[in-house]
CSV table of N, CA and C in Angstrom, one decimal:
chain,number,residue,atom,x,y,z
F,1,ARG,N,20.5,2.3,-1.5
F,1,ARG,CA,21.9,2.4,-1.1
F,1,ARG,C,22.3,3.9,-0.7
F,2,LYS,N,21.7,4.8,-1.5
F,2,LYS,CA,22.0,6.2,-1.3
F,2,LYS,C,21.4,6.6,0.1
F,3,ALA,N,20.2,6.1,0.4
F,3,ALA,CA,19.6,6.4,1.7
F,3,ALA,C,20.4,6.0,2.8
F,4,GLU,N,21.0,4.8,2.7
F,4,GLU,CA,21.8,4.3,3.8
F,4,GLU,C,23.1,5.1,4.0
F,5,ALA,N,23.6,5.7,2.9
F,5,ALA,CA,24.9,6.4,3.0
F,5,ALA,C,24.7,7.9,3.3
F,6,ASP,N,23.5,8.4,3.2
F,6,ASP,CA,23.2,9.9,3.4
F,6,ASP,C,22.4,10.0,4.7
F,7,PRO,N,23.0,10.6,5.7
F,7,PRO,CA,22.2,10.7,7.0
F,7,PRO,C,21.1,11.7,6.9
F,8,ARG,N,21.0,12.5,5.9
F,8,ARG,CA,19.9,13.5,5.7
F,8,ARG,C,18.6,12.8,5.3
F,9,ILE,N,18.7,11.6,4.7
F,9,ILE,CA,17.5,10.8,4.3
F,9,ILE,C,17.0,10.1,5.5
F,10,ARG,N,15.8,10.4,5.9
F,10,ARG,CA,15.3,9.8,7.2
F,10,ARG,C,13.8,9.4,7.0
F,11,VAL,N,13.4,8.4,7.7
F,11,VAL,CA,12.0,8.1,7.8
F,11,VAL,C,11.6,8.3,9.2
F,12,GLU,N,10.5,9.1,9.4
F,12,GLU,CA,10.1,9.4,10.8
F,12,GLU,C,8.6,9.5,10.9
F,13,SER,N,8.1,9.6,12.1
F,13,SER,CA,6.7,9.8,12.4
F,13,SER,C,5.8,8.7,11.9
F,14,LEU,N,6.2,7.5,12.1
F,14,LEU,CA,5.5,6.3,11.6
F,14,LEU,C,4.2,6.1,12.4
F,15,THR,N,3.1,5.9,11.7
F,15,THR,CA,1.8,5.6,12.4
F,15,THR,C,1.2,4.3,11.8
F,16,ASN,N,0.4,3.7,12.6
F,16,ASN,CA,-0.3,2.5,12.2
F,16,ASN,C,-1.7,2.5,12.8
F,17,ASP,N,-2.7,2.5,12.0
F,17,ASP,CA,-4.1,2.6,12.6
F,17,ASP,C,-5.0,1.6,11.8
F,18,THR,N,-5.6,0.7,12.4
F,18,THR,CA,-6.6,-0.2,11.8
F,18,THR,C,-7.9,-0.2,12.6
F,19,THR,N,-9.0,0.1,11.9
F,19,THR,CA,-10.3,0.2,12.5
F,19,THR,C,-11.3,-0.7,11.7
F,20,THR,N,-12.3,-1.1,12.4
F,20,THR,CA,-13.4,-1.9,11.7
F,20,THR,C,-14.7,-1.2,12.0
F,21,ALA,N,-15.4,-0.8,10.9
F,21,ALA,CA,-16.7,-0.2,11.0
F,21,ALA,C,-17.7,-1.2,11.5
F,22,PRO,N,-18.9,-0.7,12.0
F,22,PRO,CA,-19.9,-1.6,12.5
F,22,PRO,C,-20.4,-2.6,11.4
F,23,ASP,N,-20.3,-2.2,10.2
F,23,ASP,CA,-20.8,-3.1,9.1
F,23,ASP,C,-19.7,-4.1,8.7
F,24,GLY,N,-18.5,-4.0,9.3
F,24,GLY,CA,-17.4,-5.0,9.1
F,24,GLY,C,-16.4,-4.5,8.1
F,25,ALA,N,-16.5,-3.3,7.5
F,25,ALA,CA,-15.5,-2.7,6.6
F,25,ALA,C,-14.3,-2.3,7.4
F,26,VAL,N,-13.1,-2.8,6.9
F,26,VAL,CA,-11.8,-2.5,7.5
F,26,VAL,C,-11.2,-1.3,6.8
F,27,LEU,N,-10.6,-0.4,7.7
F,27,LEU,CA,-9.7,0.7,7.2
F,27,LEU,C,-8.4,0.5,7.9
F,28,SER,N,-7.3,0.3,7.2
F,28,SER,CA,-6.0,0.1,7.7
F,28,SER,C,-5.1,1.1,7.1
F,29,VAL,N,-4.5,2.0,7.9
F,29,VAL,CA,-3.6,3.0,7.3
F,29,VAL,C,-2.3,3.0,8.0
F,30,GLN,N,-1.2,2.9,7.3
F,30,GLN,CA,0.2,3.0,7.8
F,30,GLN,C,0.8,4.2,7.1
F,31,ALA,N,1.4,5.1,7.9
F,31,ALA,CA,1.9,6.3,7.3
F,31,ALA,C,3.3,6.7,7.9
F,32,GLY,N,4.0,7.6,7.3
F,32,GLY,CA,5.2,8.1,7.8
F,32,GLY,C,5.7,9.2,6.9
F,33,ASP,N,6.7,9.9,7.4
F,33,ASP,CA,7.3,11.0,6.7
F,33,ASP,C,8.7,10.6,6.3
F,34,VAL,N,9.0,11.0,5.0
F,34,VAL,CA,10.3,10.7,4.5
F,34,VAL,C,11.0,12.1,4.2
F,35,TRP,N,12.2,12.3,4.8
F,35,TRP,CA,12.9,13.5,4.6
F,35,TRP,C,14.1,13.2,3.6
F,36,LEU,N,14.2,14.0,2.6
F,36,LEU,CA,15.3,13.8,1.6
F,36,LEU,C,15.8,15.1,1.1
F,37,PRO,N,17.0,15.2,0.5
F,37,PRO,CA,17.5,16.4,-0.1
F,37,PRO,C,16.5,16.9,-1.2
F,38,ALA,N,16.3,18.2,-1.3
F,38,ALA,CA,15.3,18.7,-2.3
F,38,ALA,C,15.7,18.3,-3.7
F,39,GLU,N,16.9,18.3,-4.0
F,39,GLU,CA,17.3,17.9,-5.4
F,39,GLU,C,17.0,16.5,-5.7
F,40,ASP,N,17.1,15.6,-4.7
F,40,ASP,CA,16.7,14.2,-4.9
F,40,ASP,C,15.2,14.0,-5.2
F,41,LEU,N,14.4,14.8,-4.4
F,41,LEU,CA,13.0,14.7,-4.7
F,41,LEU,C,12.6,15.1,-6.1
F,42,GLU,N,13.2,16.2,-6.5
F,42,GLU,CA,12.9,16.7,-7.9
F,42,GLU,C,13.2,15.6,-8.9
F,43,ALA,N,14.3,14.9,-8.7
F,43,ALA,CA,14.8,13.9,-9.6
F,43,ALA,C,13.9,12.7,-9.7
F,44,VAL,N,13.2,12.3,-8.6
F,44,VAL,CA,12.4,11.1,-8.5
F,44,VAL,C,10.9,11.4,-8.6
F,45,TRP,N,10.5,12.6,-8.6
F,45,TRP,CA,9.0,12.9,-8.6
F,45,TRP,C,8.5,12.8,-10.1
F,46,THR,N,8.4,11.5,-10.5
F,46,THR,CA,7.9,11.2,-11.9
F,46,THR,C,6.9,10.1,-11.8
F,47,ALA,N,6.1,10.0,-12.9
F,47,ALA,CA,5.1,8.9,-13.0
F,47,ALA,C,5.8,7.6,-13.0
F,48,GLU,N,7.0,7.5,-13.7
F,48,GLU,CA,7.7,6.3,-13.8
F,48,GLU,C,8.1,5.8,-12.4
F,49,ASN,N,8.5,6.7,-11.5
F,49,ASN,CA,8.9,6.3,-10.2
F,49,ASN,C,7.7,6.0,-9.3
F,50,LEU,N,6.6,6.6,-9.6
F,50,LEU,CA,5.4,6.2,-8.9
F,50,LEU,C,5.1,4.7,-9.2
F,51,GLU,N,5.2,4.3,-10.4
F,51,GLU,CA,5.0,2.9,-10.8
F,51,GLU,C,6.1,2.0,-10.1
F,52,ARG,N,7.3,2.5,-10.0
F,52,ARG,CA,8.4,1.8,-9.3
F,52,ARG,C,8.0,1.6,-7.9
F,53,LEU,N,7.5,2.6,-7.2
F,53,LEU,CA,7.1,2.5,-5.8
F,53,LEU,C,6.0,1.4,-5.7
F,54,ALA,N,5.0,1.4,-6.6
F,54,ALA,CA,4.0,0.5,-6.5
F,54,ALA,C,4.5,-1.0,-6.7
F,55,ARG,N,5.4,-1.2,-7.7
F,55,ARG,CA,6.0,-2.5,-7.9
F,55,ARG,C,6.8,-2.9,-6.6
F,56,THR,N,7.5,-2.0,-6.0
F,56,THR,CA,8.3,-2.3,-4.8
F,56,THR,C,7.4,-2.7,-3.7
F,57,TYR,N,6.2,-2.1,-3.6
F,57,TYR,CA,5.3,-2.5,-2.5
F,57,TYR,C,4.9,-4.0,-2.7
F,58,TRP,N,4.5,-4.3,-3.9
F,58,TRP,CA,4.1,-5.7,-4.2
F,58,TRP,C,5.2,-6.7,-4.0
F,59,TRP,N,6.4,-6.3,-4.4
F,59,TRP,CA,7.6,-7.2,-4.2
F,59,TRP,C,7.8,-7.3,-2.7
F,60,HIS,N,7.7,-6.3,-1.9
F,60,HIS,CA,7.9,-6.4,-0.4
F,60,HIS,C,6.8,-7.3,0.2
F,61,LEU,N,5.6,-7.3,-0.2
F,61,LEU,CA,4.6,-8.2,0.3
F,61,LEU,C,5.0,-9.6,0.1
F,62,SER,N,5.5,-9.9,-1.1
F,62,SER,CA,6.0,-11.3,-1.4
F,62,SER,C,7.2,-11.6,-0.5
F,63,ARG,N,8.1,-10.7,-0.4
F,63,ARG,CA,9.3,-11.0,0.4
F,63,ARG,C,9.0,-11.2,1.9
F,64,ALA,N,8.1,-10.3,2.4
F,64,ALA,CA,7.7,-10.3,3.8
F,64,ALA,C,7.0,-11.6,4.2
F,65,SER,N,6.4,-12.3,3.2
F,65,SER,CA,5.7,-13.5,3.4
F,65,SER,C,6.6,-14.7,3.2
F,66,GLY,N,7.8,-14.5,3.0
F,66,GLY,CA,8.7,-15.6,2.7
F,66,GLY,C,8.4,-16.2,1.3
F,67,TYR,N,7.9,-15.4,0.4
F,67,TYR,CA,7.5,-15.7,-0.9
F,67,TYR,C,6.4,-16.8,-1.0
F,68,THR,N,5.7,-17.0,0.1
F,68,THR,CA,4.5,-17.8,0.1
F,68,THR,C,3.4,-17.1,-0.7
F,69,LEU,N,3.4,-15.7,-0.6
F,69,LEU,CA,2.4,-14.9,-1.3
F,69,LEU,C,3.2,-14.4,-2.5
F,70,ARG,N,2.6,-14.5,-3.7
F,70,ARG,CA,3.2,-14.1,-4.9
F,70,ARG,C,2.2,-13.2,-5.7
F,71,VAL,N,2.7,-12.2,-6.3
F,71,VAL,CA,1.9,-11.3,-7.1
F,71,VAL,C,1.8,-11.9,-8.5
F,72,MET,N,0.6,-12.0,-9.0
F,72,MET,CA,0.4,-12.5,-10.3
F,72,MET,C,-0.2,-11.3,-11.1
F,73,TYR,N,0.5,-11.0,-12.2
F,73,TYR,CA,0.1,-9.9,-13.1
F,73,TYR,C,-0.7,-10.4,-14.2
F,74,GLY,N,-1.8,-9.8,-14.5
F,74,GLY,CA,-2.6,-10.2,-15.7
F,74,GLY,C,-3.0,-9.0,-16.5
F,75,LYS,N,-3.6,-9.2,-17.6
F,75,LYS,CA,-4.1,-8.0,-18.5
F,75,LYS,C,-5.2,-7.3,-17.8
F,76,ASN,N,-6.0,-7.9,-16.9
F,76,ASN,CA,-7.1,-7.2,-16.3
F,76,ASN,C,-6.9,-6.8,-14.8
F,77,GLY,N,-5.6,-7.0,-14.3
F,77,GLY,CA,-5.3,-6.6,-13.0
F,77,GLY,C,-4.3,-7.5,-12.4
F,78,ARG,N,-4.3,-7.6,-11.1
F,78,ARG,CA,-3.3,-8.5,-10.4
F,78,ARG,C,-3.9,-9.2,-9.3
F,79,ALA,N,-3.2,-10.2,-8.8
F,79,ALA,CA,-3.7,-11.0,-7.6
F,79,ALA,C,-2.5,-11.3,-6.7
F,80,MET,N,-2.9,-11.4,-5.4
F,80,MET,CA,-2.0,-12.0,-4.5
F,80,MET,C,-2.4,-13.5,-4.4
F,81,ALA,N,-1.5,-14.4,-4.7
F,81,ALA,CA,-1.8,-15.8,-4.7
F,81,ALA,C,-0.9,-16.6,-3.8
F,82,LEU,N,-1.5,-17.5,-3.1
F,82,LEU,CA,-0.7,-18.4,-2.3
F,82,LEU,C,0.1,-19.4,-3.1
F,83,PHE,N,1.4,-19.3,-3.0
F,83,PHE,CA,2.4,-20.0,-3.8
F,83,PHE,C,2.2,-19.8,-5.3
F,84,GLY,N,1.6,-18.7,-5.7
F,84,GLY,CA,1.4,-18.4,-7.1
F,84,GLY,C,0.3,-19.2,-7.7
F,85,LEU,N,-0.5,-20.0,-6.9
F,85,LEU,CA,-1.5,-20.9,-7.4
F,85,LEU,C,-2.9,-20.5,-7.0
F,86,ILE,N,-3.1,-20.2,-5.7
F,86,ILE,CA,-4.5,-19.9,-5.2
F,86,ILE,C,-4.7,-18.4,-5.0
F,87,PRO,N,-5.5,-17.8,-5.8
F,87,PRO,CA,-5.7,-16.3,-5.7
F,87,PRO,C,-6.5,-16.0,-4.3
F,88,LEU,N,-5.7,-15.3,-3.4
F,88,LEU,CA,-6.3,-14.9,-2.2
F,88,LEU,C,-7.1,-13.6,-2.3
F,89,ILE,N,-6.6,-12.7,-3.1
F,89,ILE,CA,-7.3,-11.5,-3.3
F,89,ILE,C,-6.9,-11.0,-4.7
F,90,THR,N,-7.9,-10.5,-5.5
F,90,THR,CA,-7.6,-10.0,-6.8
F,90,THR,C,-8.0,-8.5,-6.9
F,91,PHE,N,-7.3,-7.8,-7.8
F,91,PHE,CA,-7.5,-6.4,-7.9
F,91,PHE,C,-7.7,-6.0,-9.3
F,92,HIS,N,-8.4,-4.9,-9.6
F,92,HIS,CA,-8.5,-4.3,-10.9
F,92,HIS,C,-7.2,-3.7,-11.2
F,93,LEU,N,-7.0,-3.3,-12.5
F,93,LEU,CA,-5.8,-2.5,-12.9
F,93,LEU,C,-5.7,-1.3,-12.0
F,94,PRO,N,-4.5,-0.8,-11.8
F,94,PRO,CA,-4.3,0.3,-11.0
F,94,PRO,C,-4.7,1.6,-11.6
F,95,ASP,N,-5.1,2.6,-10.8
F,95,ASP,CA,-5.4,3.9,-11.2
F,95,ASP,C,-4.3,4.8,-10.6
F,96,TYR,N,-3.7,5.6,-11.5
F,96,TYR,CA,-2.6,6.5,-11.1
F,96,TYR,C,-3.0,7.9,-11.2
F,97,GLU,N,-2.6,8.7,-10.2
F,97,GLU,CA,-2.7,10.2,-10.3
F,97,GLU,C,-1.4,10.8,-9.9
F,98,MET,N,-1.0,11.7,-10.8
F,98,MET,CA,0.3,12.4,-10.5
F,98,MET,C,0.1,13.9,-10.7
F,99,GLY,N,0.4,14.6,-9.6
F,99,GLY,CA,0.3,16.0,-9.6
F,99,GLY,C,1.5,16.7,-9.1
F,100,GLU,N,1.5,18.0,-9.0
F,100,GLU,CA,2.6,18.8,-8.5
F,100,GLU,C,3.0,18.4,-7.1
F,101,ASP,N,2.0,18.2,-6.2
F,101,ASP,CA,2.3,18.0,-4.8
F,101,ASP,C,1.8,16.7,-4.2
F,102,ARG,N,1.1,15.9,-5.1
F,102,ARG,CA,0.5,14.7,-4.6
F,102,ARG,C,0.5,13.6,-5.7
F,103,ALA,N,0.8,12.4,-5.4
F,103,ALA,CA,0.8,11.3,-6.3
F,103,ALA,C,0.2,10.1,-5.6
F,104,SER,N,-0.6,9.3,-6.4
F,104,SER,CA,-1.2,8.1,-5.8
F,104,SER,C,-1.4,7.0,-6.8
F,105,VAL,N,-1.5,5.8,-6.2
F,105,VAL,CA,-1.8,4.7,-7.0
F,105,VAL,C,-2.8,3.9,-6.2
F,106,ARG,N,-3.9,3.4,-6.9
F,106,ARG,CA,-5.0,2.7,-6.1
F,106,ARG,C,-5.4,1.5,-6.9
F,107,TRP,N,-5.5,0.4,-6.3
F,107,TRP,CA,-6.0,-0.9,-6.9
F,107,TRP,C,-7.4,-1.2,-6.2
F,108,ARG,N,-8.4,-1.2,-7.0
F,108,ARG,CA,-9.7,-1.5,-6.4
F,108,ARG,C,-9.8,-3.0,-6.2
F,109,ILE,N,-10.3,-3.4,-5.1
F,109,ILE,CA,-10.4,-4.8,-4.7
F,109,ILE,C,-11.5,-5.5,-5.6
F,110,ARG,N,-11.2,-6.6,-6.2
F,110,ARG,CA,-12.1,-7.3,-7.0
F,110,ARG,C,-12.8,-8.4,-6.1
F,111,ARG,N,-12.1,-9.5,-5.8
F,111,ARG,CA,-12.6,-10.6,-5.1
F,111,ARG,C,-11.5,-11.5,-4.6
F,112,GLY,N,-11.8,-12.7,-4.1
F,112,GLY,CA,-10.8,-13.7,-3.7
F,112,GLY,C,-11.2,-14.3,-2.4
F,113,LEU,N,-10.5,-15.3,-2.0
F,113,LEU,CA,-10.8,-16.1,-0.8
F,113,LEU,C,-10.7,-15.2,0.5
F,114,LEU,N,-9.9,-14.1,0.5
F,114,LEU,CA,-9.8,-13.2,1.6
F,114,LEU,C,-10.9,-12.2,1.6
F,115,VAL,N,-11.7,-12.1,0.6
F,115,VAL,CA,-12.7,-11.0,0.5
F,115,VAL,C,-14.1,-11.6,0.7
F,116,SER,N,-14.9,-11.1,1.6
F,116,SER,CA,-16.2,-11.6,1.8
F,116,SER,C,-17.1,-11.3,0.6
F,117,GLN,N,-18.1,-12.0,0.4
F,117,GLN,CA,-19.0,-11.7,-0.7
F,117,GLN,C,-19.6,-10.3,-0.6
F,118,ARG,N,-19.8,-9.8,0.6
F,118,ARG,CA,-20.3,-8.5,0.8
F,118,ARG,C,-19.4,-7.4,0.2
F,119,GLY,N,-18.1,-7.7,0.2
F,119,GLY,CA,-17.1,-6.7,-0.3
F,119,GLY,C,-16.6,-6.9,-1.7
F,120,ALA,N,-17.0,-8.0,-2.4
F,120,ALA,CA,-16.5,-8.2,-3.7
F,120,ALA,C,-17.0,-7.2,-4.7
F,121,ASP,N,-16.1,-6.7,-5.5
F,121,ASP,CA,-16.3,-5.7,-6.5
F,121,ASP,C,-17.1,-4.5,-6.1
F,122,ARG,N,-16.8,-4.0,-4.9
F,122,ARG,CA,-17.4,-2.8,-4.4
F,122,ARG,C,-16.4,-1.6,-4.4
F,123,ASP,N,-16.4,-0.8,-3.4
F,123,ASP,CA,-15.5,0.3,-3.4
F,123,ASP,C,-14.3,0.2,-2.5
F,124,GLY,N,-13.9,-1.1,-2.2
F,124,GLY,CA,-12.7,-1.3,-1.4
F,124,GLY,C,-11.5,-1.2,-2.3
F,125,TYR,N,-10.4,-0.8,-1.7
F,125,TYR,CA,-9.1,-0.6,-2.4
F,125,TYR,C,-7.9,-0.7,-1.5
F,126,LEU,N,-6.8,-0.9,-2.2
F,126,LEU,CA,-5.5,-0.8,-1.6
F,126,LEU,C,-4.8,0.4,-2.3
F,127,GLY,N,-4.3,1.3,-1.5
F,127,GLY,CA,-3.7,2.5,-2.2
F,127,GLY,C,-2.4,3.0,-1.5
F,128,ILE,N,-1.6,3.7,-2.3
F,128,ILE,CA,-0.4,4.3,-1.8
F,128,ILE,C,-0.5,5.8,-2.2
F,129,GLU,N,-0.3,6.7,-1.3
F,129,GLU,CA,-0.4,8.1,-1.6
F,129,GLU,C,0.9,8.8,-1.0
F,130,VAL,N,1.4,9.6,-1.9
F,130,VAL,CA,2.6,10.4,-1.5
F,130,VAL,C,2.3,11.8,-1.7
F,131,ALA,N,2.5,12.6,-0.6
F,131,ALA,CA,2.2,14.1,-0.7
F,131,ALA,C,3.4,14.9,-0.2
F,132,ARG,N,3.7,15.9,-0.9
F,132,ARG,CA,4.7,16.9,-0.4
F,132,ARG,C,4.1,17.7,0.7
F,133,ARG,N,4.9,17.9,1.8
F,133,ARG,CA,4.5,18.6,2.9
F,133,ARG,C,5.6,19.7,3.2
F,134,GLU,N,5.2,20.7,3.9
F,134,GLU,CA,6.1,21.8,4.2
F,134,GLU,C,7.2,21.3,5.0
F,135,SER,N,8.4,21.9,4.8
F,135,SER,CA,9.6,21.5,5.5
F,135,SER,C,10.2,22.6,6.3
F,136,ASP,N,10.6,22.4,7.5
F,136,ASP,CA,11.3,23.4,8.3
F,136,ASP,C,12.8,23.1,8.4
F,137,ARG,N,13.2,22.2,7.5
F,137,ARG,CA,14.6,21.8,7.5
F,137,ARG,C,15.3,22.3,6.2
F,138,PRO,N,16.2,23.3,6.3
F,138,PRO,CA,16.8,23.8,5.1
F,138,PRO,C,17.4,22.8,4.2
F,139,GLY,N,17.1,22.8,2.9
F,139,GLY,CA,17.7,21.9,1.9
F,139,GLY,C,17.0,20.6,1.9
F,140,LEU,N,16.1,20.3,2.8
F,140,LEU,CA,15.4,19.0,2.8
F,140,LEU,C,13.9,19.2,2.5
F,141,ASP,N,13.4,18.2,1.8
F,141,ASP,CA,11.9,18.2,1.5
F,141,ASP,C,11.3,17.1,2.3
F,142,ARG,N,10.0,17.2,2.6
F,142,ARG,CA,9.3,16.2,3.4
F,142,ARG,C,8.2,15.6,2.6
F,143,LEU,N,8.2,14.3,2.5
F,143,LEU,CA,7.1,13.6,1.9
F,143,LEU,C,6.3,12.8,2.9
F,144,HIS,N,5.0,12.9,2.8
F,144,HIS,CA,4.1,12.1,3.7
F,144,HIS,C,3.6,10.9,2.9
F,145,VAL,N,3.9,9.7,3.3
F,145,VAL,CA,3.5,8.5,2.6
F,145,VAL,C,2.5,7.7,3.4
F,146,GLU,N,1.4,7.3,2.7
F,146,GLU,CA,0.4,6.5,3.3
F,146,GLU,C,0.1,5.3,2.5
F,147,VAL,N,0.0,4.2,3.1
F,147,VAL,CA,-0.5,2.9,2.5
F,147,VAL,C,-1.8,2.6,3.2
F,148,SER,N,-2.8,2.4,2.4
F,148,SER,CA,-4.1,2.2,3.0
F,148,SER,C,-4.9,1.0,2.4
F,149,VAL,N,-5.6,0.3,3.2
F,149,VAL,CA,-6.6,-0.7,2.7
F,149,VAL,C,-7.9,-0.1,3.2
F,150,ALA,N,-8.8,0.2,2.4
F,150,ALA,CA,-10.0,0.9,2.8
F,150,ALA,C,-11.3,0.2,2.2
F,151,ASN,N,-12.3,0.2,3.0
F,151,ASN,CA,-13.6,-0.4,2.6
F,151,ASN,C,-13.4,-1.9,2.2
F,152,PHE,N,-12.5,-2.6,3.0
F,152,PHE,CA,-12.2,-4.0,2.7
F,152,PHE,C,-13.1,-4.8,3.7
F,153,TYR,N,-13.8,-5.8,3.2
F,153,TYR,CA,-14.6,-6.7,3.9
F,153,TYR,C,-13.9,-8.1,4.0
F,154,PRO,N,-13.1,-8.3,5.0
F,154,PRO,CA,-12.3,-9.6,5.0
F,154,PRO,C,-13.3,-10.8,5.3
F,155,SER,N,-13.1,-11.8,4.6
F,155,SER,CA,-14.0,-13.0,4.8
F,155,SER,C,-13.7,-13.6,6.1
F,156,ILE,N,-12.4,-13.7,6.5
F,156,ILE,CA,-12.1,-14.3,7.8
F,156,ILE,C,-12.8,-13.6,9.0
F,157,ALA,N,-13.0,-12.3,8.9
F,157,ALA,CA,-13.7,-11.6,10.0
F,157,ALA,C,-15.2,-11.9,10.0
F,158,HIS,N,-15.7,-12.1,8.8
F,158,HIS,CA,-17.2,-12.3,8.7
F,158,HIS,C,-17.5,-13.8,9.0
F,159,LEU,N,-16.6,-14.7,8.5
F,159,LEU,CA,-16.9,-16.1,8.7
F,159,LEU,C,-16.5,-16.7,10.0
F,160,ILE,N,-15.4,-16.2,10.5
F,160,ILE,CA,-14.8,-16.8,11.7
F,160,ILE,C,-14.9,-15.8,12.9
F,161,SER,N,-14.0,-14.9,12.9
F,161,SER,CA,-14.0,-13.9,14.0
F,161,SER,C,-13.1,-12.7,13.6
F,162,ARG,N,-13.4,-11.6,14.1
F,162,ARG,CA,-12.6,-10.4,14.0
F,162,ARG,C,-11.3,-10.5,14.7
F,163,ARG,N,-11.3,-11.2,15.8
F,163,ARG,CA,-10.1,-11.4,16.6
F,163,ARG,C,-9.0,-12.2,15.7
F,164,LEU,N,-9.5,-13.2,15.0
F,164,LEU,CA,-8.6,-14.0,14.2
F,164,LEU,C,-8.1,-13.1,13.0
F,165,TYR,N,-9.0,-12.3,12.5
F,165,TYR,CA,-8.6,-11.3,11.4
F,165,TYR,C,-7.4,-10.4,11.9
F,166,ALA,N,-7.6,-9.9,13.1
F,166,ALA,CA,-6.6,-8.9,13.7
F,166,ALA,C,-5.3,-9.6,13.9
F,167,ALA,N,-5.3,-10.9,14.2
F,167,ALA,CA,-4.1,-11.7,14.4
F,167,ALA,C,-3.4,-12.1,13.1
F,168,THR,N,-4.1,-12.1,12.0
F,168,THR,CA,-3.5,-12.7,10.7
F,168,THR,C,-3.5,-11.6,9.6
F,169,GLN,N,-4.6,-11.4,8.9
F,169,GLN,CA,-4.6,-10.5,7.8
F,169,GLN,C,-4.2,-9.1,8.1
F,170,SER,N,-4.7,-8.6,9.3
F,170,SER,CA,-4.4,-7.3,9.7
F,170,SER,C,-2.9,-7.1,9.8
F,171,ARG,N,-2.2,-8.0,10.3
F,171,ARG,CA,-0.7,-7.9,10.5
F,171,ARG,C,0.0,-7.8,9.1
F,172,ILE,N,-0.6,-8.4,8.1
F,172,ILE,CA,0.0,-8.3,6.8
F,172,ILE,C,-0.2,-6.9,6.2
F,173,HIS,N,-1.3,-6.3,6.5
F,173,HIS,CA,-1.5,-4.9,6.1
F,173,HIS,C,-0.4,-4.0,6.7
F,174,ILE,N,-0.2,-4.2,8.0
F,174,ILE,CA,0.8,-3.4,8.7
F,174,ILE,C,2.2,-3.7,8.1
């Protein structure tokens, strides 16, 4: 609500890049810059708010899918499940890093219907990274935010076609 009421808070420089390596590994990165008053950034630059950002991301995935995809939380990780019943992709527990100028959360991909056998329990991950960047606007700080899916081997691309993957799963990453 504060962002809607304060014209100084802006999201700019949005990018979207999805590539597939010759071995089938997908890298999908969406990024942008968030401008906000310096005092606001100091108030929210905490580990607790990094966890809030992560939970908001999962909530948004559910909402964007019309709640057909639901996040299932478990003691060993989480899963995106179709209607909360069929695990499409599972993740290990998140790894958090919080520093002075950079914060990140990363979920290593475990397995699921959307993950090819080649990519199960390897080095694939879903991550969110927030980094402070130099600002040329007095009184405003700039954050660079990236959401990435890296080293992901989608089963649909391996079993059916990369074109179908680009038309379906890839759009969800975006």
